[in-house]
CSV table of C-alpha atoms in Angstrom, one decimal:
chain,number,residue,atom,x,y,z
A,4,MET,CA,64.4,-27.8,0.3
A,5,THR,CA,67.8,-27.4,-0.8
A,6,GLY,CA,68.8,-28.3,-4.2
A,7,ALA,CA,67.4,-28.0,-7.6
A,8,ILE,CA,63.7,-27.7,-8.4
A,9,THR,CA,62.4,-30.9,-10.1
A,10,TRP,CA,59.9,-31.2,-12.9
A,11,GLU,CA,57.5,-32.9,-10.6
A,12,PHE,CA,57.5,-29.8,-8.3
A,13,VAL,CA,57.0,-27.5,-11.3
A,14,THR,CA,54.2,-29.6,-12.6
A,15,ALA,CA,52.5,-29.7,-9.2
A,16,ILE,CA,52.8,-25.9,-8.8
A,17,ALA,CA,51.4,-25.4,-12.4
A,18,GLY,CA,48.5,-27.8,-11.6
A,19,VAL,CA,47.6,-25.9,-8.4
A,20,LEU,CA,47.9,-22.6,-10.2
A,21,GLY,CA,45.7,-24.0,-13.0
A,22,VAL,CA,43.1,-25.1,-10.6
A,23,LEU,CA,43.1,-21.8,-8.8
A,24,ALA,CA,42.8,-20.0,-12.2
A,25,ALA,CA,39.9,-22.2,-13.2
A,26,VAL,CA,38.1,-21.6,-9.8
A,27,TRP,CA,38.8,-17.8,-10.2
A,28,ARG,CA,37.3,-17.8,-13.7
A,29,TYR,CA,34.3,-19.8,-12.6
A,30,LEU,CA,33.6,-17.5,-9.7
A,31,GLU,CA,34.2,-14.4,-11.8
A,32,ALA,CA,31.7,-15.7,-14.4
A,33,ARG,CA,29.1,-16.4,-11.7
A,34,ILE,CA,29.5,-12.9,-10.3
A,35,ILE,CA,29.2,-11.4,-13.7
A,36,ARG,CA,26.0,-13.5,-14.5
A,37,THR,CA,24.6,-12.5,-11.1
A,38,GLU,CA,25.3,-8.8,-11.7
A,39,ILE,CA,23.7,-9.0,-15.2
A,40,THR,CA,20.6,-10.8,-13.8
A,41,ALA,CA,20.3,-8.3,-10.9
A,42,LYS,CA,20.6,-5.4,-13.4
A,43,ARG,CA,17.9,-6.9,-15.6
A,44,GLU,CA,15.6,-7.4,-12.6
A,45,VAL,CA,16.2,-3.8,-11.5
A,46,GLU,CA,15.4,-2.6,-14.9
A,47,SER,CA,12.2,-4.7,-15.0
A,48,ALA,CA,11.2,-3.4,-11.6
A,49,GLN,CA,11.8,0.2,-12.7
A,50,ARG,CA,9.6,-0.4,-15.8
A,51,ALA,CA,6.9,-1.8,-13.6
A,52,VAL,CA,7.2,1.2,-11.2
A,53,GLN,CA,6.9,3.6,-14.2
A,54,GLU,CA,3.8,1.8,-15.5
A,55,ILE,CA,2.2,1.9,-12.0
A,56,ARG,CA,3.1,5.6,-11.7
A,57,LYS,CA,1.5,6.3,-15.1
A,58,ASP,CA,-1.6,4.3,-14.1
A,59,MET,CA,-1.8,6.2,-10.8
A,60,ASP,CA,-1.3,9.6,-12.5
A,61,THR,CA,-4.2,8.6,-14.9
A,62,ARG,CA,-6.4,7.6,-12.0
A,63,ILE,CA,-5.6,10.8,-10.0
A,64,GLY,CA,-6.4,12.8,-13.1
A,65,LEU,CA,-9.7,11.1,-13.4
A,66,MET,CA,-10.5,11.6,-9.7
A,67,ASN,CA,-9.6,15.3,-10.0
A,68,THR,CA,-11.9,15.6,-13.0
A,69,THR,CA,-14.7,13.8,-11.2
A,70,ILE,CA,-14.3,16.0,-8.1
A,71,SER,CA,-14.3,19.1,-10.2
A,72,THR,CA,-17.5,17.9,-12.0
A,73,LEU,CA,-19.1,17.2,-8.6
A,74,GLN,CA,-18.2,20.6,-7.3
A,75,VAL,CA,-19.7,22.3,-10.4
A,76,MET,CA,-22.9,20.1,-10.1
A,77,ASN,CA,-23.2,21.0,-6.4
A,78,ALA,CA,-22.7,24.7,-7.1
A,79,GLU,CA,-25.4,24.6,-9.8
A,80,LYS,CA,-27.8,22.5,-7.7
A,81,TYR,CA,-27.6,24.2,-4.4
A,82,ALA,CA,-28.1,27.9,-3.8
A,83,SER,CA,-25.4,30.0,-2.1
A,84,ARG,CA,-25.8,31.6,1.2
A,85,GLU,CA,-26.1,35.1,-0.3
A,86,VAL,CA,-29.0,33.9,-2.6
A,87,LEU,CA,-30.8,32.3,0.3
A,88,ARG,CA,-30.4,35.5,2.4
A,89,GLU,CA,-31.7,37.7,-0.4
A,90,THR,CA,-34.7,35.3,-0.9
A,91,GLU,CA,-35.4,35.3,2.8
A,92,ASP,CA,-35.3,39.1,2.9
A,93,ARG,CA,-37.7,39.3,0.0
A,94,ILE,CA,-40.1,36.8,1.6
A,95,VAL,CA,-40.0,38.6,5.0
A,96,ALA,CA,-40.6,42.0,3.3
A,97,ALA,CA,-43.6,40.5,1.4
A,98,VAL,CA,-45.0,39.0,4.6
A,99,GLU,CA,-44.6,42.3,6.4
A,100,ARG,CA,-46.4,44.1,3.6
A,101,LEU,CA,-49.2,41.5,3.7
A,102,GLN,CA,-49.5,42.0,7.5
A,103,THR,CA,-49.8,45.7,7.0
A,104,SER,CA,-52.4,45.3,4.3
A,105,VAL,CA,-54.4,42.9,6.6
A,106,ASP,CA,-54.2,45.4,9.5
A,107,ARG,CA,-55.5,48.2,7.2
A,108,MET,CA,-58.2,46.1,5.9
A,109,GLY,CA,-59.7,45.8,9.4
A,110,VAL,CA,-59.8,49.6,9.7
A,111,ARG,CA,-61.4,49.8,6.3
A,112,VAL,CA,-64.1,47.3,7.2
A,113,ASP,CA,-64.9,49.3,10.3
A,114,THR,CA,-65.2,52.6,8.3
A,115,MET,CA,-67.4,50.9,5.7
A,116,ARG,CA,-69.7,49.5,8.4
A,117,ASP,CA,-70.1,52.9,9.8
A,118,ARG,CA,-71.2,54.2,6.3
A,119,LEU,CA,-73.8,51.6,5.7
A,120,PRO,CA,-77.4,52.5,6.3
A,121,PRO,CA,-78.9,50.9,9.4
A,122,LYS,CA,-80.8,47.6,8.8
A,123,SER,CA,-84.5,47.7,9.2
A,124,ASN,CA,-86.1,45.1,11.5
A,125,ALA,CA,-89.2,44.6,9.4
């Protein structure tokens, strides 16, 4: 390649550079569109996740309220161990007093029988 550069050579180089520039701009536009689309999809997914999180928080709050209500209902419905123990102690004490009274009643009946006048066989 010795000699002067011809117009055909300059035109060919300009054409190749023009094609390369056009391909570059096309690829750059595609990359930018893809980035924008991906960014929109990420934002949409983030909004969906936030909505799901809000829904889950609401549901967890309702479950906590329900569990608390059930705990209160169970506490009101069923007696505690201390109350059962106290009730059992009162019942046992009453049964013991009743047993003592029945035992004494047998002694009283015997003493009353001794005081009665004898029956006549007439």
